[in-house]
Amino acid sequence: HRDNLARVCRVCGVRFAIKGRKPKPVKNFKDAIAHLYAGYDVDEDGESVHPPFVCEKCRKTLMYVQQKLTAGKPVTTTLKEKLPDFNPHVDGSCGICVYKQEGRPAKKPHIPPSRVPAADVCTQPTSPEQESSSPVPGADVCTQPTSPEQESSSPVPAADVCTQRLTDENIISEACKYGYVHLGTAGSGALVLAKYQANSLQFTVSQQLHIKHDRTWEVHIHNKQLSVSDQPLSSLNLPTVVKKDNQAKFFLELSYCTICTGNIGYEELLDAKREGLAETVVFKKMGSGVAAIEEKGFRVIEGGRTYDRTIRHVDCQLLIPNNRLASRCDTCTGYGSTLRKALHRLHNKPSLDLSHSSKVANKHLTKKQMEVKADDIQREKKAQKNLVFKTKRQVKEAVEKEGCLVSKSQHTFLQEVVKSTDTVPFPENTPQHFLFKQQQEQLQQYNSKTMRWHPMMIRWCLAIFHTSPSAYNIIRQSGFLHLPHRTTLQQYSKFTVPTPGFNTDMLRRLGEVAKIDQQPEYKKNVTLLWDEMKVKSGLVYCKTSGELVGFTDLGTVNEEIKAFEKRCREEQHGVEELPDLATHVLAFMVRGIFNNLEFVFAYYPCQGFSSAQLSTAVWEAVAILEMMGFHVRALTSDGASPNRRFYKYNGEVTDAPVIYWAWNMYRQAGREKIYFICDVPHLIKTTRNNWENSGSNKGTRNLHYNHQDISWKHLTRLYHWDLGVERQAVGLRLLHKLTEDHINLNPALRMRVNLAA
């Protein structure tokens, strides 16, 4: 038995031949096997149960895996997802020792028909029933060749030849030795033999064998017919005609064959996929058609557990030869990975917020979850209707109880009284007196647009509007007070006309906000930041300046270079180019290091800055800030390609592995350093996004550390475990700051730094 084990591969379970090179022990690759098969330790293998070597193909694959693990790189192989199972040796039924060599069968000697003696031809009918019927071709002829000794001897009598004929009784007797049961005769007269499984009080036929009168045969597995030319029967080299000298071998080969169990152990997936009262579950392909179906009515014991249903692929081979140690055919084994992925998605489906205020997109919800969310929305809609109805009823009751009804003439008279009265029911120099006078003046206007509001009134309205625009609109539209329109307020909120580049008014306001003359020296240290923002492309007419706003403006120097390049292209091609419309805005911001200064003081409409264009704009911004009295200590930006090239071309090359500083040419004759800093929020978000794409979302990353995978699924499982649903501890959380927004990200949530930090 151990000699036979030495010729079987431990990884793939296939028997191999030893040719020249000695096979490698499986223990040489225990690290690779532990990585591929969930930490399996080959040192625990039994010497009399498990093979000690691996085949040449698996050896090359495991060597490749070990090299990848040593280099810290991800590993992908074509090996099976599970190691084959091996059982202890049992005399007479050991799958390792009872092995049939595959390959081309030995040639049989060919005897011409003319050399067959007449005694070899049987003309006697085989049974009394056949005497009245025409003889069946092939059934009355003994096809066994005679030996040379018999040819030289006297002819064999016809009665002696007939005794060697294969009858139904002979076939039934031989089949019973290998576990077959005679079920009777089919409609075509074929002999029906079967193997069955007993399940409680039910008997299920697992294999059915039809042997016809001409002794050709067919195998039926789960009501599907297999002929001798079908896989895997063609690999067994079974005879096409059952004879007396080969019937023992025929039944032995078939009895050693096992039936494919399909994919068992997916009861949870079957229950989740079942629609209504459907008897069977159908698994569809990606495009159209059926990939696999649920099959019931059989019994399989595996791992100490009994299964009575399986998922079988439509192209299942059904029968597995005796030289295969697996319990499933190749087709069902390959489809098992698809089922495992489906079961994994079912287990890791997050417990989404299905309330009416949920921010989870509907495309991430199942049909049942969408029904639950729709029911909650309907309940909330009904509750809001009841609230509105209740509020209207309360207001109506208050008006009917405390209000008084006036006619149209009385209403007009009261308006005239308010407009013409000089008596104000409030003391002078009070806010109430001022508000009443403003309302009275507005009522006296023939057209409300001609009202000239007091600056104090404008400031009060601006304070409300900037606090809450919605609250300001509600007060204005209620009719209790007459207030300026929001467009009027926006005109007063601008202290200058915005222009691209460095605006003088903006720089003056920066000096006023920073109070640069009153600050100590250490508070003048600042950082210059810049970033691009995506804007809607288009042209807008400015009524103040009379210009069209929306074209690109890269600054004086960059615009001159761009105009020169444009003129050269027009002369070369002879086609006039249209002005470029801006698609992005590059904004410059100054931020204090030792104070709370934050001020955006310049912007450039563009289609994206190159590193050369960025260099001119950045150093111009540094020069302006230095001349205003600030000390620029660092330049901060994100990790975009133009920014990295700007640092590379303008930085000082040292022995350090990266370029991170340059000389500030506007400070002390250029002998002060100015440092380059990548924006930390962008780095944090980039790290989080790469983590999310490792094993989840887009799946474009495969992070690992010290041969250990780093996957977003680890965080997802931790979050669901912390919720306590599975461990019956709902509400008792350890990670109370971790929310659904941290786990299920959308494009808007990915932009928020507080969810990444």
mmCIF file of C-alpha atoms in Angstrom, residues 129 190 272 302 694:
data_model
loop_
_atom_site.group_PDB
_atom_site.id
_atom_site.type_symbol
_atom_site.label_atom_id
_atom_site.label_comp_id
_atom_site.label_asym_id
_atom_site.label_seq_id
_atom_site.Cartn_x
_atom_site.Cartn_y
_atom_site.Cartn_z
ATOM 1 C CA GLU A 129 -39.571 -18.341 -26.766
ATOM 2 C CA ALA A 190 -33.449 -5.166 -22.729
ATOM 3 C CA ALA A 272 -32.000 32.062 -0.269
ATOM 4 C CA GLU A 302 -19.523 13.579 4.006
ATOM 5 C CA SER A 694 -8.126 45.530 -1.950
#
